[in-house]
Structure formats: C-alpha cells, structure tokens
CSV table of C-alpha atoms in Angstrom, one decimal:
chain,number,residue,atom,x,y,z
A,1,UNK,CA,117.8,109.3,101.9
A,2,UNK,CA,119.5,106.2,102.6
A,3,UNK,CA,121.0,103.4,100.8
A,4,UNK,CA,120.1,99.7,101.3
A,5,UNK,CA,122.5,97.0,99.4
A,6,UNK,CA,121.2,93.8,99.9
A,7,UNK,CA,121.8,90.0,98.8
A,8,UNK,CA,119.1,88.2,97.4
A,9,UNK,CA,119.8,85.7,100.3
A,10,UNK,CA,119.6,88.2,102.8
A,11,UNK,CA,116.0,89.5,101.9
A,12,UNK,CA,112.7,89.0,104.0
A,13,UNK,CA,111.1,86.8,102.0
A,14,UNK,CA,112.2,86.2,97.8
A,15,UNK,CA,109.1,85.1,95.6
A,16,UNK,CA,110.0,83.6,92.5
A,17,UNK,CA,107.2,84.1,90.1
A,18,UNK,CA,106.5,83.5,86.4
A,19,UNK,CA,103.7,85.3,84.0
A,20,UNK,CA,102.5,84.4,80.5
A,21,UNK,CA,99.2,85.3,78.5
A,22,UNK,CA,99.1,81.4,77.5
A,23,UNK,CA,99.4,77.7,79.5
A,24,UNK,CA,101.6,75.1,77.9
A,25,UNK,CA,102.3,71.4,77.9
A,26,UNK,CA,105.6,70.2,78.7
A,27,UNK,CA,105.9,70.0,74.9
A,28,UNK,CA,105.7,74.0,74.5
A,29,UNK,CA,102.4,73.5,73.2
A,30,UNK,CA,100.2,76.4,73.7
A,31,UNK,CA,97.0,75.9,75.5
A,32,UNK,CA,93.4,77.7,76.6
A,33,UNK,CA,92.0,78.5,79.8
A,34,UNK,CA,90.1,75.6,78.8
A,35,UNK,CA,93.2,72.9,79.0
A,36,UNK,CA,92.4,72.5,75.0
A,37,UNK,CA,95.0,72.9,72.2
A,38,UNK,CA,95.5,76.7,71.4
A,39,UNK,CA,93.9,77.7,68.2
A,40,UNK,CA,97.1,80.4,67.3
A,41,UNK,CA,99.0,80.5,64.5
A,42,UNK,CA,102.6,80.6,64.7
A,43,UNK,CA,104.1,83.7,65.7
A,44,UNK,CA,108.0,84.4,64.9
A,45,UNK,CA,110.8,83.0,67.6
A,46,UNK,CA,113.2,85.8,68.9
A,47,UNK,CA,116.3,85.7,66.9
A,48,UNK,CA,118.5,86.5,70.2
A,49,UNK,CA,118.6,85.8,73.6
A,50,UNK,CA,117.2,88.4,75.9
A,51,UNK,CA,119.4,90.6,77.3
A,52,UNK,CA,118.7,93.8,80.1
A,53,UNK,CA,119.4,97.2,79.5
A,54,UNK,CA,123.0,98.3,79.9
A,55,UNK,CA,124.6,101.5,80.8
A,56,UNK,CA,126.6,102.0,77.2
A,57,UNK,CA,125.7,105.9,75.9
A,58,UNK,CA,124.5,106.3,79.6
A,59,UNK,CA,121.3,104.5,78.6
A,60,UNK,CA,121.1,102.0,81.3
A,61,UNK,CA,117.8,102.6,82.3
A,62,UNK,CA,115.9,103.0,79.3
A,63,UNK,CA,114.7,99.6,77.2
A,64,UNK,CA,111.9,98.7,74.9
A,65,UNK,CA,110.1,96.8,77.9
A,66,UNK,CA,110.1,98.0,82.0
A,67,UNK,CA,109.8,95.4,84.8
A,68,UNK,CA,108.1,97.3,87.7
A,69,UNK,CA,109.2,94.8,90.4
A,70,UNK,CA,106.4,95.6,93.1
A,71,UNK,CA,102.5,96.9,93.8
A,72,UNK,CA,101.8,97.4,97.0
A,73,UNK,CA,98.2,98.9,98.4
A,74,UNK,CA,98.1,97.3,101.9
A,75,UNK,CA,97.5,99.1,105.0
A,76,UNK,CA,96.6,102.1,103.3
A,77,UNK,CA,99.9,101.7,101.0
A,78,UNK,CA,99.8,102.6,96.9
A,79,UNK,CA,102.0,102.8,94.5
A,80,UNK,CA,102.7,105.4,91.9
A,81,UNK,CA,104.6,104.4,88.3
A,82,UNK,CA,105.8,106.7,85.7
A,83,UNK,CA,107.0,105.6,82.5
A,84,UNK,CA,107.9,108.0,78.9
A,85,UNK,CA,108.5,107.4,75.4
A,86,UNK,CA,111.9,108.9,75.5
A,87,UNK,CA,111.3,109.1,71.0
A,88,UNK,CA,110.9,112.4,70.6
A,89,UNK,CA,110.0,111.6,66.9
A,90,UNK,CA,108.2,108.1,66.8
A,91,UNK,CA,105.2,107.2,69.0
A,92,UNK,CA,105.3,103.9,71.0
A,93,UNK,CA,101.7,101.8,71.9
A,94,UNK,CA,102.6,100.0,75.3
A,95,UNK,CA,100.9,97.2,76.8
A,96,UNK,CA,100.8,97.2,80.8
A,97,UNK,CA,100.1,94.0,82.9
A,98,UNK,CA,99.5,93.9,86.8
A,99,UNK,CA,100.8,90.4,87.7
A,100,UNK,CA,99.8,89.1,91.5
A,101,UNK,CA,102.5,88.6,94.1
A,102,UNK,CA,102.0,84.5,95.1
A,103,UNK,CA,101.5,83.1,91.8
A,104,UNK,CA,102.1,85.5,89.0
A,105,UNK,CA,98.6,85.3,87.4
A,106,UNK,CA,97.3,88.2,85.2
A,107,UNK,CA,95.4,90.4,87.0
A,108,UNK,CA,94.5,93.3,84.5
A,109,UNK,CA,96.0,95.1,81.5
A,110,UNK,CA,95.2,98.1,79.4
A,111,UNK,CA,97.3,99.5,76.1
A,112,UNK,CA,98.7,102.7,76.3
A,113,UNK,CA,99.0,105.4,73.6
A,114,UNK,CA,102.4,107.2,73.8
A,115,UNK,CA,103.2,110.2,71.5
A,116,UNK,CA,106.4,111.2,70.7
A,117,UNK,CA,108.1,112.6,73.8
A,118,UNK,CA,104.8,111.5,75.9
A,119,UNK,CA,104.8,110.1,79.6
A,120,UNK,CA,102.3,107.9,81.1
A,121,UNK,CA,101.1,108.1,85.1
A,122,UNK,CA,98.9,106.1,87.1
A,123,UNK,CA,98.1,104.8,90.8
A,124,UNK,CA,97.4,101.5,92.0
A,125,UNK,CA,95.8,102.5,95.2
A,126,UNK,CA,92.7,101.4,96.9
A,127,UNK,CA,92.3,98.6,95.0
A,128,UNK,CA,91.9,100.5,91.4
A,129,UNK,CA,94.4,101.6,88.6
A,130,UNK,CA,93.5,105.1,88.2
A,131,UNK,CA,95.0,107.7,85.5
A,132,UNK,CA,93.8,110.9,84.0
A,133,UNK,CA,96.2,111.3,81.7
A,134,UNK,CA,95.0,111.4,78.0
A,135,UNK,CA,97.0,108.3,76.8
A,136,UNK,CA,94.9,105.7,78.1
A,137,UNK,CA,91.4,105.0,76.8
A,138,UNK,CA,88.2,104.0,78.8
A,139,UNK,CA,86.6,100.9,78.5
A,140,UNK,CA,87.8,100.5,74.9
A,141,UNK,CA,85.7,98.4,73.0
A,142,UNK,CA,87.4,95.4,71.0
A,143,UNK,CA,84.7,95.1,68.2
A,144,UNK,CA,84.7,98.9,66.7
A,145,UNK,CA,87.0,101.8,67.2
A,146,UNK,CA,84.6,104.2,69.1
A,147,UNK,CA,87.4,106.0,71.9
A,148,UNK,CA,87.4,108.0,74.5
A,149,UNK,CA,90.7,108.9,76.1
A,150,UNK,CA,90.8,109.8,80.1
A,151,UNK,CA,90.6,113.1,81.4
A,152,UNK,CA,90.8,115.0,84.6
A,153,UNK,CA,87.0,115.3,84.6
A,154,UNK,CA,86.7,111.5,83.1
A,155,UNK,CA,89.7,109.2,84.6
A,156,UNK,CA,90.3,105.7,83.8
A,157,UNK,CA,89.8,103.8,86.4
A,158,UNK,CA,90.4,99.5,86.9
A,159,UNK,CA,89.7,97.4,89.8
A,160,UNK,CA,92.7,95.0,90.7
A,161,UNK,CA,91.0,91.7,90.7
A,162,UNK,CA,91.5,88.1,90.7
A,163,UNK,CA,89.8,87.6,87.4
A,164,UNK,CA,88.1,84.4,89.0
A,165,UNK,CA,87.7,85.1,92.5
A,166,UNK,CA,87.0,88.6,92.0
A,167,UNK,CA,88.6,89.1,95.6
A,168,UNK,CA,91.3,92.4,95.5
A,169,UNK,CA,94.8,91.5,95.1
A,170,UNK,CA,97.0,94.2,97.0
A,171,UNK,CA,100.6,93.1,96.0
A,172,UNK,CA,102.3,92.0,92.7
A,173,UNK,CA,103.9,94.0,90.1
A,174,UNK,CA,103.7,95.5,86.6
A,175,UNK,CA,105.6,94.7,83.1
A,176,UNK,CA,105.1,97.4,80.7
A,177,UNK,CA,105.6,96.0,77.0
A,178,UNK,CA,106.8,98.0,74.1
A,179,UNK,CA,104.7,96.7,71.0
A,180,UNK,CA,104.9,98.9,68.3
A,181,UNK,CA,107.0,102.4,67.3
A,182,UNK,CA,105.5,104.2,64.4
A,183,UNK,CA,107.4,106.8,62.0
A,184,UNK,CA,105.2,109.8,62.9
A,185,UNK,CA,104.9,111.6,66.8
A,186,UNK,CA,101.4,111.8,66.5
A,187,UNK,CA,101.5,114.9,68.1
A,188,UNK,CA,98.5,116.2,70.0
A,189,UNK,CA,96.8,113.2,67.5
A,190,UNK,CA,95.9,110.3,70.2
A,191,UNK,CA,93.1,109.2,68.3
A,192,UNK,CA,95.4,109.0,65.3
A,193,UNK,CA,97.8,106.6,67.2
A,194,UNK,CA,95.3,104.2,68.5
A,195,UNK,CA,93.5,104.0,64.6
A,196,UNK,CA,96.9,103.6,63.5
A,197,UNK,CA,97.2,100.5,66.0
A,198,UNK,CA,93.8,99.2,65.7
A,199,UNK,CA,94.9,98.9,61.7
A,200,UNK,CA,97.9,97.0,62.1
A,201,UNK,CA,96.5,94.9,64.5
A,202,UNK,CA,93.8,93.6,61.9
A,203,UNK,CA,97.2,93.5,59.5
A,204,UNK,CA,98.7,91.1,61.0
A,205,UNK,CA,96.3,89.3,63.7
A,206,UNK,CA,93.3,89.1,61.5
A,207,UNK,CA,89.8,88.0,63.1
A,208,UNK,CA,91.0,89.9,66.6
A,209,UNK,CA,87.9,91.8,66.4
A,210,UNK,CA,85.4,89.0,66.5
A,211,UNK,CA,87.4,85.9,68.6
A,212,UNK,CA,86.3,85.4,71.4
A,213,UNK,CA,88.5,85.5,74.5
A,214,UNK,CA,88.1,83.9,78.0
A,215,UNK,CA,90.4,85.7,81.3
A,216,UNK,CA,92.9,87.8,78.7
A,217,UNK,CA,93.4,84.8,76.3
A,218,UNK,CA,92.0,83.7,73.0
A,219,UNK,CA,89.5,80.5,72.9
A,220,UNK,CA,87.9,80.2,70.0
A,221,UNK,CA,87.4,77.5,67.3
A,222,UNK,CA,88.8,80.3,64.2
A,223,UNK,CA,92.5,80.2,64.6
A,224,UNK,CA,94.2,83.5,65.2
A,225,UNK,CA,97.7,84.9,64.4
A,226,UNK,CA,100.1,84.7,68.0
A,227,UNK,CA,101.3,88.0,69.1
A,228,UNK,CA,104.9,88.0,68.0
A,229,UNK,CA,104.2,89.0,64.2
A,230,UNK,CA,106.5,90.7,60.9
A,231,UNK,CA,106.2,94.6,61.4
A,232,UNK,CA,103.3,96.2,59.9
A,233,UNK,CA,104.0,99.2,57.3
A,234,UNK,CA,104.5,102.5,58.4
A,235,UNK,CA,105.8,100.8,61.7
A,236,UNK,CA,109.2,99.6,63.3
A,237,UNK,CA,110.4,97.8,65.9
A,238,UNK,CA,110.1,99.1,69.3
A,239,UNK,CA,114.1,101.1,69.7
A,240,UNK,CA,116.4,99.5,72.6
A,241,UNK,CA,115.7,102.6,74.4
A,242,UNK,CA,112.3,103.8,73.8
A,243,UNK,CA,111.0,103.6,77.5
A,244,UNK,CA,111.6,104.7,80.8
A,245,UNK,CA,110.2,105.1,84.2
A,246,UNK,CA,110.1,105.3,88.2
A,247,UNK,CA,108.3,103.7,90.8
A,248,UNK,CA,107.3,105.1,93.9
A,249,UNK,CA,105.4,103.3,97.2
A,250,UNK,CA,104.0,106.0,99.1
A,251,UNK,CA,101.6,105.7,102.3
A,252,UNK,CA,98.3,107.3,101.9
A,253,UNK,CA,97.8,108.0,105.3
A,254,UNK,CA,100.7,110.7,105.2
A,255,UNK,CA,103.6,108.7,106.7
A,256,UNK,CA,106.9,110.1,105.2
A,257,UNK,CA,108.4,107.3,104.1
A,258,UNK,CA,108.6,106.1,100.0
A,259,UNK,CA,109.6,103.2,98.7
A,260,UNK,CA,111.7,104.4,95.6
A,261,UNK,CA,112.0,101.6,92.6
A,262,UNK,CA,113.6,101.6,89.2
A,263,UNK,CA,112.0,99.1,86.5
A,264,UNK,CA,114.0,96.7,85.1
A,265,UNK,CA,114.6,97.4,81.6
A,266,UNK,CA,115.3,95.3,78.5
A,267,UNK,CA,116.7,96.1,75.3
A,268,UNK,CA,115.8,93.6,72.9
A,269,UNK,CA,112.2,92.3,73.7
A,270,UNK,CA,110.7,93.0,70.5
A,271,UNK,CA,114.0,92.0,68.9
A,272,UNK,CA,113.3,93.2,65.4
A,273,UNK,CA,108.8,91.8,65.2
A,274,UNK,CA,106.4,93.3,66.7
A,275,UNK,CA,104.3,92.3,69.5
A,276,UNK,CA,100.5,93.1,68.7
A,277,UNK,CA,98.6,92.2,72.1
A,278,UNK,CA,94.7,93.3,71.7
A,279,UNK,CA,93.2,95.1,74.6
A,280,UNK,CA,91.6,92.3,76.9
A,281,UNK,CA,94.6,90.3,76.0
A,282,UNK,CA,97.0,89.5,79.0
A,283,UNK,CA,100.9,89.8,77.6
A,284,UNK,CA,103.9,87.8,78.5
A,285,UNK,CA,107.7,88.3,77.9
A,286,UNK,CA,108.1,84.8,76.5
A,287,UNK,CA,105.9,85.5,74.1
A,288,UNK,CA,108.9,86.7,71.9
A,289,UNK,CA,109.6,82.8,72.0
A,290,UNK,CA,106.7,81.5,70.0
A,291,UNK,CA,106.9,79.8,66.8
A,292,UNK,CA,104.6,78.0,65.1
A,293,UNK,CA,102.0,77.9,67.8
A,294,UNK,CA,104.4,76.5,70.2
A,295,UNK,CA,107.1,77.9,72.3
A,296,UNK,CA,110.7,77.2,72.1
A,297,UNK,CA,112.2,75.6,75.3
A,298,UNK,CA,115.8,76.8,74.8
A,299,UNK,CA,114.6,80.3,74.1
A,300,UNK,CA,112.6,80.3,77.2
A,301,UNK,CA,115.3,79.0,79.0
A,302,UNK,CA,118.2,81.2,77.8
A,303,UNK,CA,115.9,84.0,78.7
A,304,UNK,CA,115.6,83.2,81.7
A,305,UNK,CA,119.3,83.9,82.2
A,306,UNK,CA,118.8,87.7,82.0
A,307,UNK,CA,117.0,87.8,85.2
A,308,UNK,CA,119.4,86.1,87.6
A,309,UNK,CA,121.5,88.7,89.9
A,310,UNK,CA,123.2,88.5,92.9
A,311,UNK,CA,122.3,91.9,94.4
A,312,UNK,CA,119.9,94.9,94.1
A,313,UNK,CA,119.9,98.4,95.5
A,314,UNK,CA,116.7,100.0,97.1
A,315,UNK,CA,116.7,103.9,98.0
A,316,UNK,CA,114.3,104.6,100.3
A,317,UNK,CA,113.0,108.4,101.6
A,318,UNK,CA,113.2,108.5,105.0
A,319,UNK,CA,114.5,110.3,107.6
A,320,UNK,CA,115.2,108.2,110.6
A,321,UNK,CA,116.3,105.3,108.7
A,322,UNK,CA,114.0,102.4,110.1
A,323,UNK,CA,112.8,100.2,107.4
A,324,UNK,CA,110.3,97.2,107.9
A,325,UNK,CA,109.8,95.5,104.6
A,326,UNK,CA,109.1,92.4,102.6
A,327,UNK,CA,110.4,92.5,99.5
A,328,UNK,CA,108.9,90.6,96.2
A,329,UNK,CA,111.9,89.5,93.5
A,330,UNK,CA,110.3,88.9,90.1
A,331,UNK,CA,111.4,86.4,88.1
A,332,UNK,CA,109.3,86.7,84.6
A,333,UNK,CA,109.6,83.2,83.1
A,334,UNK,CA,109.4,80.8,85.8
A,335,UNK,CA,106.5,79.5,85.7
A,336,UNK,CA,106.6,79.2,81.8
A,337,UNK,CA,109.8,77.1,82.7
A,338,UNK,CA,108.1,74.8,85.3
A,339,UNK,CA,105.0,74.4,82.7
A,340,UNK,CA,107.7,73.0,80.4
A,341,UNK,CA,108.8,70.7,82.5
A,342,UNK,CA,112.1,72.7,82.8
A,343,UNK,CA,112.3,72.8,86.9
C-alpha cells in the first residue's frame, strides 16, 4: 500500500458542492420544488456549532453522521461502503443520501434499520444501489407499514438517477445520517425497529403519511412538522459515536487497484433532537439549523466551518504505485450558503 498526502491546492480537480432536502430565499425561508413558500412547521435550531469527530477515547472515526466523500461507477468502476452501529445496546435508524458530483442535487435515499451492534453494506455499481443485507427494506411504502426487508434471494436494489432527467449519474458521494437511537437492540426484531420508527415519526411529524411529496421534498397545502423535532419517548439522541464505516472504489473488471476512503464523521449532528426524515424524503445536514420554518444564517454559516481543511490522506491498494485520479472534495453546506446569499 502506499500513502498519498496531498494539499487541497495540489488536487486534480476540487469540487465544492452543497446538499439540502429544501431551497431557500436569501431570507432563510424554506421553499418547494415548486419556488412557493414551504408549508413546514418550525423545526428546532441546533444548540451548537457543528463540530467533526475527534480522536479523544480513540474515537476519531466514529460520529453520529458519516460523510462518504466519493461514488464512483465509471469505466466499469463501483464503489463499496460499509457503515455499523458501534451501540451494542441501542439500535440506530439511518438515513442515506447519494448526492451527484457537479451540483450536489439529491439523487436517491433509503432509511436504514440498524440493530444493536448491526452493520450495513451496499454497492453502487452499474448504475444501481444494491444490498442484501436485512436492514434495508424494499420499496417501502409511505402510506401503511406493510415491510419486507432484503435478502440474498430478494436484494434491494435502486437505480442512481437524476430524478428529472432520469439519465444515470456515475459520480458523487453519500451522507449517512443518524436520526434516531432507541433504548432497546432490537435484536434479531427488524420489523420491530422500523414500527418503532414509523410510530415516532407520526409523533412528532404528523400527516407524513398522507402529504404529498414532489423529488424527496414535501409540497402540499397541509403544513407538516420540519425534520429537526423534540425526541420521541422511548428514544434518544443519536450518541457522538454511534456510527462508523469504510469506503472502498474497486474496478469491476478485476484491475488490482482500490481506492480506500474513510467517511468524515460528526459528533454532534443531532445535537440533543432528533432528525425524523420519511422515506422518499431527501435529508440535509443543515437541517439541524431550521427554526421556525426558516433556517438560521449564522448556524449555517458556523457550520460550515467544520469542513474547511488544509490537507487529506488517501491510502490506495496498489502495487506499483501509479495513480491516475480526479478527486471530488465535498463541501456539505455550500450551496445552502450561496442560496442565502452568503457567497
């Protein structure tokens, strides 16, 4: 294996990109797809700044949110991620996002179901997320709770698409949000986990079931509770270290050399609320930020602070050493920042 240390300057190409389940006005006003007002309800601000994971009790890459900072499926490339609820006790419901490369829009999402002690595996390869493992469910229906988990005989399987163009999108990357931590490991009890979501969901977000929602985000004339809400009983805020993961960009073809990525993890996303995204719902880290239907600039901006490094290490697996790549640098809030006006 060899080591890369690399400026930011020095990379191939740097794209700064920004995500967010909602549009905004320079205001901080939340909007639709449709350009209209945002029929949400205000959601609770973060009560501190967000801050990544750091290596104190040797917990450096562990956080309550993972930044996955590339996709890749060109030229017969894929890429595998890994992530675990590292609660042995408590069981964690995750929300993962596939953001595109250019511009940061939402490509898909899907919740995931983490037991106590439970990892989660899938492919992005081909131009479908694929995963058999039994923490994800098929095609889960937003009106009643019917489920079916995946399966080696019955994967789940997503086409990346541009949710307007339809057109594949081959490079981006993922965020994988912690929303909720229970008090019991479900154990072997899936099913259990996702009714014990699905209930605190119509707890705190009430009329989920029946709004109707246009590309990941709600648009409808019944106003609807915003994401970030007070913890629902029997539930807690997502622990600084619940989750981690690893990254691997593999050729399909057989050629020996992996790309090999760690997420970038943060410690206080949830930051004492929980963070109820439906399925169908795209997610966003400056969602913490909303209050009272509109997002604070300051928050957004001090946020934004986190993600600014100097330097980052890549590892890669291969044996002669001769590395041709473009990189992608993720910056999670910019374009919130440039739709309030902020640069």
């Amino acid at each position: 294996m060899t080591k890369k240390l690399m400026s930011v300057a020095a990379m191939v190409a740097i794209m700064g990109t920004g995500a967010q389940a909602f549009d905004t006005n320079t205001d901080g006003e939340i909007l639709t797809r449709t350009g209209q007002p945002g029929n949400y309800t205000g959601g609770i601000m973060a009560y501190g700044d967000l801050r990544l994971s750091t290596n104190e009790s040797g917990d450096r890459l562990k956080g309550d949110a993972l930044i996955f900072p590339a996709f890749d499926m060109q030229n017969d490339w894929g890429t595998e991620i890994i992530f675990r609820n590292e609660v042995g006790d408590d069981a964690v419901v995750a929300k993962v996002v596939l953001y595109a490369a250019d511009d940061s829009r939402e490509l898909i999402d899907f919740n995931v179901y983490l037991s106590g002690a439970d990892q989660f595996r899938f492919t992005i390869k081909d131009g479908v997320v694929k995963s058999t493992d039994g923490s994800v469910v098929i095609s889960e229906n937003f009106q009643t709770d019917n489920v079916t988990f995946a399966s080696e005989e019955n994967p789940f399987e997503v086409k990346v698409l541009d949710p307007i163009t339809k057109k594949t999108v081959e490079t981006g990357y993922v965020i994988v949000y912690g929303m909720i931590q229970t008090y019991n490991p479900y154990h072997n009890d899936h099913v259990g986990l996702f009714e014990k979501y699905r209930e605190a969901l119509d707890d705190r977000r009430d009329g989920w079931r029946t709004a109707h929602m246009t590309l990941g985000v709600y648009d409808d004339e019944d106003s609807i509770q915003a994401p970030n809400v007070t913890i629902p009983s029997g539930t807690t805020d997502v622990k600084p270290i619940a989750l981690s993961g690893t990254e691997r960009i593999f050729n399909a073809s057989g050629e020996t050399r992996d790309l090999l990525l760690n997420p970038t993890p943060l410690m206080n996303f949830t930051d004492g609320a929980a963070l109820l995204w439906a399925p169908g719902e795209y997610a966003a880290i400056a969602d913490r930020a909303i209050d009272s239907n509109v997002y604070d600039k300051n928050q957004v901006d001090d946020d934004t602070q986190a993600f600014l490094v100097n330097s980052t290490t890549y590892v890669y697996n291969n044996a002669n050493g001769n590395v041709d790549n473009k990189f992608i640098i993720t910056q999670p809030t910019k374009r919130f920042m440039v739709q309030l006006g902020m640069g």
